[in-house]
PDB file of C-alpha atoms in Angstrom:
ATOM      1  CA  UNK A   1      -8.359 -46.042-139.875  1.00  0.00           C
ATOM      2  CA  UNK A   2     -10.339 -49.355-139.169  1.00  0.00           C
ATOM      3  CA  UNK A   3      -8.519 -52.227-139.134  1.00  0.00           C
ATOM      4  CA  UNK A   4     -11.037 -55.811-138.509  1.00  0.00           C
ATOM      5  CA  UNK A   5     -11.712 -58.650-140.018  1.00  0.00           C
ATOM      6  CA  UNK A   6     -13.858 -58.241-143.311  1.00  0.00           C
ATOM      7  CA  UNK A   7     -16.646 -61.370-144.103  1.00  0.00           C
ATOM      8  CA  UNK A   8     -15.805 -60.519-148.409  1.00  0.00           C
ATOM      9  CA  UNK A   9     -18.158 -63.051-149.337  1.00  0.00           C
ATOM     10  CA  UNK A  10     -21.252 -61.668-147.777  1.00  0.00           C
ATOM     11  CA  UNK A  11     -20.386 -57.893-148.258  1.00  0.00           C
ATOM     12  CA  UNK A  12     -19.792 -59.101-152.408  1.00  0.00           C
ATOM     13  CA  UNK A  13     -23.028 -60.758-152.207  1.00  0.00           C
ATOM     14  CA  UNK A  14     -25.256 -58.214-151.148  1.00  0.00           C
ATOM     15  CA  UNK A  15     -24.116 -56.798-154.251  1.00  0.00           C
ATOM     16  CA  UNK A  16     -24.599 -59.955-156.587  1.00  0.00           C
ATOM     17  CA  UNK A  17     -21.046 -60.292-157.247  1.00  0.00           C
ATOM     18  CA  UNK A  18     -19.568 -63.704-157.790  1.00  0.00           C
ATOM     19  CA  UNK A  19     -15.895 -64.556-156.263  1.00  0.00           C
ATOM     20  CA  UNK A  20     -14.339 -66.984-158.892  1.00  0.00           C
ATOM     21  CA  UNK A  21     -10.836 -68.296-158.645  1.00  0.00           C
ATOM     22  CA  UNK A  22      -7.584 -67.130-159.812  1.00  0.00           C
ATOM     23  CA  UNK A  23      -7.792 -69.501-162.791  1.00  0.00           C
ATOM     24  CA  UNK A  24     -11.072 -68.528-164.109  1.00  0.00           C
ATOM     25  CA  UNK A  25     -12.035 -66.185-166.739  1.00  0.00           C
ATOM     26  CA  UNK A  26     -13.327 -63.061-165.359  1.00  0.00           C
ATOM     27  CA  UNK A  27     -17.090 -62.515-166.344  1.00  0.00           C
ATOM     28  CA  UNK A  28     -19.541 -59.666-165.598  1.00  0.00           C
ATOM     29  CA  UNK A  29     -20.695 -59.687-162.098  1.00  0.00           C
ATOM     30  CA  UNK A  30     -17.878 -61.345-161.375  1.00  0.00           C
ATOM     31  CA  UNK A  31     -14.034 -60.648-159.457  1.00  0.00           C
ATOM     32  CA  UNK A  32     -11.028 -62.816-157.689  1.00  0.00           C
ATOM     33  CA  UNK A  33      -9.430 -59.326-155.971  1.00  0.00           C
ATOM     34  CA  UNK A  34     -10.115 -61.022-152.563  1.00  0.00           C
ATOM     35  CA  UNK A  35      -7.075 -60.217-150.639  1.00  0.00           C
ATOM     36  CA  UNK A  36      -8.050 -56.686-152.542  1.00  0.00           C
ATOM     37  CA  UNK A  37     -11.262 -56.262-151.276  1.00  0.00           C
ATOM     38  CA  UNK A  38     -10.771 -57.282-147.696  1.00  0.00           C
ATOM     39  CA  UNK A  39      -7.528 -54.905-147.536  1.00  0.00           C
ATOM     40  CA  UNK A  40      -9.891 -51.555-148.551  1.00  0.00           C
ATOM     41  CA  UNK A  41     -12.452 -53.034-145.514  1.00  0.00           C
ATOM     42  CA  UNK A  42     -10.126 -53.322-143.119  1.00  0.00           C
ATOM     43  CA  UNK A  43      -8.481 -50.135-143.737  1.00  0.00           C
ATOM     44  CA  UNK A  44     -11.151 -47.731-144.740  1.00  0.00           C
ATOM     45  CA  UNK A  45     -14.043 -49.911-143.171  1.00  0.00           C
ATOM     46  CA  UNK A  46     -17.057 -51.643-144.349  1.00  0.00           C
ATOM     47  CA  UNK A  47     -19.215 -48.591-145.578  1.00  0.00           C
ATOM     48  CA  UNK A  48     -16.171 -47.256-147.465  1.00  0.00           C
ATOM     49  CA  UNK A  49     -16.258 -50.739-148.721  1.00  0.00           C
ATOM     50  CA  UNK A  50     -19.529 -51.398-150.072  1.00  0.00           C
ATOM     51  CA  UNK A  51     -19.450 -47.540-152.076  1.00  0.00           C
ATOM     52  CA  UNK A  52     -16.555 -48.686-153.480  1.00  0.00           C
ATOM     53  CA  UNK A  53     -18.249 -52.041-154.811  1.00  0.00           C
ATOM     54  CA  UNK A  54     -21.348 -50.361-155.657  1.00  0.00           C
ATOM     55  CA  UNK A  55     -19.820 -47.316-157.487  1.00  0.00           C
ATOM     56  CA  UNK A  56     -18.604 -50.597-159.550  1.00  0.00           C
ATOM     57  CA  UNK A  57     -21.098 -53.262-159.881  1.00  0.00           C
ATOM     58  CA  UNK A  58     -24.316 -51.284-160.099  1.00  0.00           C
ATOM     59  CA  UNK A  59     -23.256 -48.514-162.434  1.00  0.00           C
ATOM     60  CA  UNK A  60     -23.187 -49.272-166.630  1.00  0.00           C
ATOM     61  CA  UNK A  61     -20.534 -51.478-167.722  1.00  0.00           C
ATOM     62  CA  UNK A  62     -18.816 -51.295-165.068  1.00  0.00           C
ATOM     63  CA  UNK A  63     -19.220 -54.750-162.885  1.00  0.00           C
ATOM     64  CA  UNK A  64     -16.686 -56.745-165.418  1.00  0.00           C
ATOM     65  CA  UNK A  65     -13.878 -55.050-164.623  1.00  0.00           C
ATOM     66  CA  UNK A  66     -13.151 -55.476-160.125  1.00  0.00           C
ATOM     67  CA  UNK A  67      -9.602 -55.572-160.700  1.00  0.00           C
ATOM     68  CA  UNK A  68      -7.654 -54.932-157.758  1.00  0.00           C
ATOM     69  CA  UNK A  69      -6.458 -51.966-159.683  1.00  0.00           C
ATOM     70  CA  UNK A  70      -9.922 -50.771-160.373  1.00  0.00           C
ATOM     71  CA  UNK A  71     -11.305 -51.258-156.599  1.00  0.00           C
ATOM     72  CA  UNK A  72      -8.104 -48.709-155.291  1.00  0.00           C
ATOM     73  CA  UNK A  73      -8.527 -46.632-157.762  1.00  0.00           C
ATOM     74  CA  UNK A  74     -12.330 -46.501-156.853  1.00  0.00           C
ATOM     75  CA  UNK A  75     -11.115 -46.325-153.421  1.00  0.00           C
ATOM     76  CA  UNK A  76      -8.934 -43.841-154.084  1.00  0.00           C
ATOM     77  CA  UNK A  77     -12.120 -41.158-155.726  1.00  0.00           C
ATOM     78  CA  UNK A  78     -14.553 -42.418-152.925  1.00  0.00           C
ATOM     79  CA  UNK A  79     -12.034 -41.049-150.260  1.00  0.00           C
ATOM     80  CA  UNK A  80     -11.183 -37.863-152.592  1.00  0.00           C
ATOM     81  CA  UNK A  81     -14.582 -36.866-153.734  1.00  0.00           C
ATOM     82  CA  UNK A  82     -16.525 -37.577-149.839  1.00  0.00           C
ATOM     83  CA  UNK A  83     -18.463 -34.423-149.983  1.00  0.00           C
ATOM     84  CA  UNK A  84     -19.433 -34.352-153.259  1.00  0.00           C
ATOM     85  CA  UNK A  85     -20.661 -38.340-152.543  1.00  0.00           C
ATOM     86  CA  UNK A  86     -22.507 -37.497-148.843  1.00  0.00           C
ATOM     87  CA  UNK A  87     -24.004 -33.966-150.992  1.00  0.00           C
ATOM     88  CA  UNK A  88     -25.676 -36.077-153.983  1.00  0.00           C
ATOM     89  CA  UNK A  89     -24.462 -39.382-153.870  1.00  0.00           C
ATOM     90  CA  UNK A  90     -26.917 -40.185-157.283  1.00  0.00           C
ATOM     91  CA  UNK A  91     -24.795 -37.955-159.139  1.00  0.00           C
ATOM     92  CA  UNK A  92     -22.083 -39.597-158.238  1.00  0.00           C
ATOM     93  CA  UNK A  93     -23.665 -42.957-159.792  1.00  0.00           C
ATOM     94  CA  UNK A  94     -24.985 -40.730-162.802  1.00  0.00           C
ATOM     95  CA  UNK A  95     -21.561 -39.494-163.399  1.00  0.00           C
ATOM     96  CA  UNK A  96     -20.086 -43.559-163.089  1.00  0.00           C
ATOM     97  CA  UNK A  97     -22.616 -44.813-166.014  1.00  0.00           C
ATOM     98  CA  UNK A  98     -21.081 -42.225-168.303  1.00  0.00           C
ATOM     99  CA  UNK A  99     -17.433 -43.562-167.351  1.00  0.00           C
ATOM    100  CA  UNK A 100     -15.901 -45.759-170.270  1.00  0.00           C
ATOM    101  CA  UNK A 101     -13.785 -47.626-167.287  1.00  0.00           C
ATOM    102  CA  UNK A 102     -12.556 -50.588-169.733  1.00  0.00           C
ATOM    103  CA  UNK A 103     -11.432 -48.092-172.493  1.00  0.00           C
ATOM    104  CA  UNK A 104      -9.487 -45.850-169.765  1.00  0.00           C
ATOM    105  CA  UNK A 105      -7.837 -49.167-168.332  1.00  0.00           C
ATOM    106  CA  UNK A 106      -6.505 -50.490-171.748  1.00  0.00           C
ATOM    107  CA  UNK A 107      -4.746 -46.966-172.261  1.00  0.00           C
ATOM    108  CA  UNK A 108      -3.397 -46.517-168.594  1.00  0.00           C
ATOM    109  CA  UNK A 109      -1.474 -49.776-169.407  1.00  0.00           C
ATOM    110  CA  UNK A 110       0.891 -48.047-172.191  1.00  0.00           C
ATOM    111  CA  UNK A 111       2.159 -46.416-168.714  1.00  0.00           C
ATOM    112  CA  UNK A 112       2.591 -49.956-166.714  1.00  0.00           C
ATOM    113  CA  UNK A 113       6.253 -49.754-165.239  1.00  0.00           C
ATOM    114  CA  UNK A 114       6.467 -46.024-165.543  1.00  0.00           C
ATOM    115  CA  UNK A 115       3.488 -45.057-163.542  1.00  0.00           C
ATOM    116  CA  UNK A 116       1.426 -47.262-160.744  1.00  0.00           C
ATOM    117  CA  UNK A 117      -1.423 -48.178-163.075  1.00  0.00           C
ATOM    118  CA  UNK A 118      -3.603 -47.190-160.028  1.00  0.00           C
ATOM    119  CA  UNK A 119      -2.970 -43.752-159.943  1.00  0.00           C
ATOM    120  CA  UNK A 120      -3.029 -43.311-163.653  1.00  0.00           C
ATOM    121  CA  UNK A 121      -6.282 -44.554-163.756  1.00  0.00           C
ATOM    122  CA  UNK A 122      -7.430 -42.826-160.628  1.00  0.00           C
ATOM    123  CA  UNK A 123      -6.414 -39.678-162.909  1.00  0.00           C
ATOM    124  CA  UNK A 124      -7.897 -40.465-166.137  1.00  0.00           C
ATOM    125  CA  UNK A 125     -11.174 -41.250-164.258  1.00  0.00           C
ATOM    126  CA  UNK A 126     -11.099 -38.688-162.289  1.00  0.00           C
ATOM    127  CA  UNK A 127     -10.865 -35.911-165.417  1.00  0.00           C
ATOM    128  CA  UNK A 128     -13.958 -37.585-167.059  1.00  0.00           C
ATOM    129  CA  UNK A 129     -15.851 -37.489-163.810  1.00  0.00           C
ATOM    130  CA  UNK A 130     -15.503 -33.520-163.568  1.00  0.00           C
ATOM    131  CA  UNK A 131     -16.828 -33.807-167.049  1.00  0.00           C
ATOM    132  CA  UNK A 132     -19.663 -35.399-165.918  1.00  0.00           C
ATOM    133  CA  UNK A 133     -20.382 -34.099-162.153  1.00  0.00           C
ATOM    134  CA  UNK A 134     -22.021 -30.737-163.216  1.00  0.00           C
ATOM    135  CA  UNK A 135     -19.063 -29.200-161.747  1.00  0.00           C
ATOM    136  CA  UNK A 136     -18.879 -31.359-158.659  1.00  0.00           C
ATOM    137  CA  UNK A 137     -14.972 -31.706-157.195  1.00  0.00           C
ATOM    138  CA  UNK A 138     -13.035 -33.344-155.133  1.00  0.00           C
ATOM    139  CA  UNK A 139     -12.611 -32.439-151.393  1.00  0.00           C
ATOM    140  CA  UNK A 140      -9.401 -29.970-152.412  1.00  0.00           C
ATOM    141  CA  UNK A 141      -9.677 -26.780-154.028  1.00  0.00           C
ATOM    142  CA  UNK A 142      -6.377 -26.094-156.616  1.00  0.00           C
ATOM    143  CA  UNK A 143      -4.602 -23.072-155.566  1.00  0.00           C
ATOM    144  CA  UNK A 144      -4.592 -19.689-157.763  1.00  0.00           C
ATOM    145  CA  UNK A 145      -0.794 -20.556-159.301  1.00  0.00           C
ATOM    146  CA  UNK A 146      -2.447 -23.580-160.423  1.00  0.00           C
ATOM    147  CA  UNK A 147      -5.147 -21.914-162.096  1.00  0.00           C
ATOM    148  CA  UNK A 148      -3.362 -19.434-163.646  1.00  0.00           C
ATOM    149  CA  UNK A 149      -1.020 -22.142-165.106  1.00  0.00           C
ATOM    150  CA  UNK A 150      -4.318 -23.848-166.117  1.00  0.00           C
ATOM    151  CA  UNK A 151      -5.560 -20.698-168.001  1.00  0.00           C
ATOM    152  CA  UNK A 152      -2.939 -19.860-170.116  1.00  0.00           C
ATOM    153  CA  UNK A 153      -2.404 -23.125-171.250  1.00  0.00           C
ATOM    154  CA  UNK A 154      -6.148 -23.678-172.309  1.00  0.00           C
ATOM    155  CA  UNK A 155      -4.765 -20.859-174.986  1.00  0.00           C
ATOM    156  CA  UNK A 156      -2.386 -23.276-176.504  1.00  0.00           C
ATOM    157  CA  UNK A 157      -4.831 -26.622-175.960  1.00  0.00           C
ATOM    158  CA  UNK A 158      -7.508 -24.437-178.329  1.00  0.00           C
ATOM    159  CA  UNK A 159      -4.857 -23.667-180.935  1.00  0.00           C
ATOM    160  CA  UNK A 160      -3.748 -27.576-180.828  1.00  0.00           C
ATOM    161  CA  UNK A 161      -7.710 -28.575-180.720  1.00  0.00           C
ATOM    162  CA  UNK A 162      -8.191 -26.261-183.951  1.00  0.00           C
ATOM    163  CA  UNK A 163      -5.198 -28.116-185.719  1.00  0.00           C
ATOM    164  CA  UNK A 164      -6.678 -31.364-184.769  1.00  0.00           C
ATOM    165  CA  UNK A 165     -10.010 -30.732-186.536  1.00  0.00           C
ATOM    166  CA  UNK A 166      -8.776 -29.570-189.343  1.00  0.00           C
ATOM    167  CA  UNK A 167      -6.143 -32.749-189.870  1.00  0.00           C
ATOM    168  CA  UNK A 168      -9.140 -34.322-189.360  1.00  0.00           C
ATOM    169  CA  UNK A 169     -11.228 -32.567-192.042  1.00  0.00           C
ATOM    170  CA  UNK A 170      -8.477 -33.104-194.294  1.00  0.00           C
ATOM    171  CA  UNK A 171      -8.463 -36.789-194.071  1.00  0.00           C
ATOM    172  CA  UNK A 172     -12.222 -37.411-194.546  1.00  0.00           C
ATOM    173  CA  UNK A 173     -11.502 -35.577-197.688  1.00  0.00           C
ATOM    174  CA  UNK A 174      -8.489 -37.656-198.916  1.00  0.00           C
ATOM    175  CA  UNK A 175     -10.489 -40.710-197.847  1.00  0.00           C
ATOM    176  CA  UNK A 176     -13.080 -39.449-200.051  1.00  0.00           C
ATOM    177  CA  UNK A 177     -10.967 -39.128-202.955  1.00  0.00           C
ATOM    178  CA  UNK A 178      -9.059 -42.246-202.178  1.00  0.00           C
ATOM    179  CA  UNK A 179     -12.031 -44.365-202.093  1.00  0.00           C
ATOM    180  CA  UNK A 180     -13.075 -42.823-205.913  1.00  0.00           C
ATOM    181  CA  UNK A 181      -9.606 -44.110-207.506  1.00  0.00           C
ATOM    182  CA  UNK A 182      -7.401 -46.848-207.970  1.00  0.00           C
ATOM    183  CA  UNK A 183      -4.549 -46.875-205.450  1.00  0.00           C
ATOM    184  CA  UNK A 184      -1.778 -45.794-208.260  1.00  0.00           C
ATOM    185  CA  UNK A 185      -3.974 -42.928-209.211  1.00  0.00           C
ATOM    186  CA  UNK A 186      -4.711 -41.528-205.622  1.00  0.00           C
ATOM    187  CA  UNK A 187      -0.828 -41.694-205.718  1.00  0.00           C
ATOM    188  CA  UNK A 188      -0.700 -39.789-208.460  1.00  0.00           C
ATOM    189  CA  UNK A 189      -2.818 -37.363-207.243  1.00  0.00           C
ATOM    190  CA  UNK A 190      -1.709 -36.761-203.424  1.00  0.00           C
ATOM    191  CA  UNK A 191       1.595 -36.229-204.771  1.00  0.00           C
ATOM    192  CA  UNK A 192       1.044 -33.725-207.541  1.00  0.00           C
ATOM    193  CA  UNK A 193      -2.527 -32.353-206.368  1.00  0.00           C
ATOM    194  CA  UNK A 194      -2.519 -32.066-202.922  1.00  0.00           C
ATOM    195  CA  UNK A 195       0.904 -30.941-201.397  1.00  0.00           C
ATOM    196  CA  UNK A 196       0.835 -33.720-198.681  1.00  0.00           C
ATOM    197  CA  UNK A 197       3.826 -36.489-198.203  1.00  0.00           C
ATOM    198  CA  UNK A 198       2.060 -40.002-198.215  1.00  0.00           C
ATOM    199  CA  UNK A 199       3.572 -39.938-194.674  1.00  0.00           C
ATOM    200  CA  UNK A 200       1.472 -37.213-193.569  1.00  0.00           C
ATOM    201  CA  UNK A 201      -2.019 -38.027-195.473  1.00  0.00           C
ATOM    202  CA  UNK A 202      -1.758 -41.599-193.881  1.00  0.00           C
ATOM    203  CA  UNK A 203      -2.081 -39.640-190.350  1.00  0.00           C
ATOM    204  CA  UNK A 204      -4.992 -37.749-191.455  1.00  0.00           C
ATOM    205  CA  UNK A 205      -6.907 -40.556-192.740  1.00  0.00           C
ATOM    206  CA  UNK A 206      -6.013 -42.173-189.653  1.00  0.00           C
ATOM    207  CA  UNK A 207      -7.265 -39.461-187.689  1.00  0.00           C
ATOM    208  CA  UNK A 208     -10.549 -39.340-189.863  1.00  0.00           C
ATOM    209  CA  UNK A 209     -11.278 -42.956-189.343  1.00  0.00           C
ATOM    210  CA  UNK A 210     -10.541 -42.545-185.735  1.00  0.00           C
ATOM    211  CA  UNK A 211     -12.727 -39.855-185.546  1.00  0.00           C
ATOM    212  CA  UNK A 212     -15.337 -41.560-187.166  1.00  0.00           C
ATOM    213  CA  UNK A 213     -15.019 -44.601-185.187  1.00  0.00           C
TER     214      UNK A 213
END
């Protein structure tokens, strides 16, 4: 591994991004991960670097969020998926502008003290980058246990997928008939029509809006 000193500010602005201080408010375009930044260069070195902060700032709606958890993380997939990068590295900036980074962040935090919110969200970016790669990997294959394991419990994840839909089907159709009668009425009715607790038609609906959403 490299290990030299890293000139951040001119590496950051060959890719227009603006170093603000620790008390500012964090706009597009913009990071304070400094010490972050020049750590990955001096460890991986300055080409690792700059893939790292252009996987970032020049992929969609992604430059707003150079946390220092987001640049390991990044780090982390750059090292991890080399081949596929040096094999068709525009896929690998195709795949990025498909990545809903900020949305993955705000639900890796419901782990924060459990699990290092930089490998969660290494994880959770990973799995929607296979999604998007046309089948493109990282550098490790799985081996067959693995796959078997994999396999049998797709079974189970299309059983649970079915369920899913049709909670969800459900609640479009209580939110239909909610939204055609008073609130004591639609009482009325889910508990001597439809053979739901209040408890459980809340979730559907939920899930419906969700869904919708």
């Amino acid at each position: 591994m490299e290990n030299h000193v890293i000139d951040v500010h001119a590496i950051c602005a060959e890719f227009d991004i603006e170093i603000v201080g620790s008390s500012e408010r964090v706009k597009a375009g913009q990071t304070r991960a400094v010490a972050t930044i020049a750590r990955i260069g001096q460890t991986f070195g300055e080409g690792h670097l700059r893939l790292v902060l252009s996987t970032l700032a020049e992929t969609k709606g992604n430059d707003w969020v150079m946390t220092e958890v987001t640049l390991w993380a990044v780090s982390d997939l750059v090292r991890s998926c080399s081949e596929w990068i040096e094999d068709d590295v525009s896929s690998w900036f195709e795949a990025w502008d498909r990545i809903p980074l900020g949305y993955l962040m705000w639900n890796c935090r419901e782990l924060s003290g459990i699990v290092k919110q930089r490998h969660a969200l290494a994880g959770a970016i990973y799995t929607m980058l296979l999604v998007y790669s046309e089948n493109r990997k990282a550098n490790r294959n799985p081996d067959y246990d693995f796959l078997r394991r994999v396999l049998s419990a797709e079974g189970a994840m299309g059983k649970r997928h079915q369920e899913k839909q049709h909670a969800i089907e459900a609640g479009k159709t209580l939110l239909e008939v909610k939204s055609s009668l008073p609130d004591r009425e639609f009482r009325n009715w889910l508990r001597e029509k439809s053979g739901l607790s209040g408890s459980r038609a809340r979730r559907y609906m939920e899930m419906a809006r969700q869904d919708v959403a």
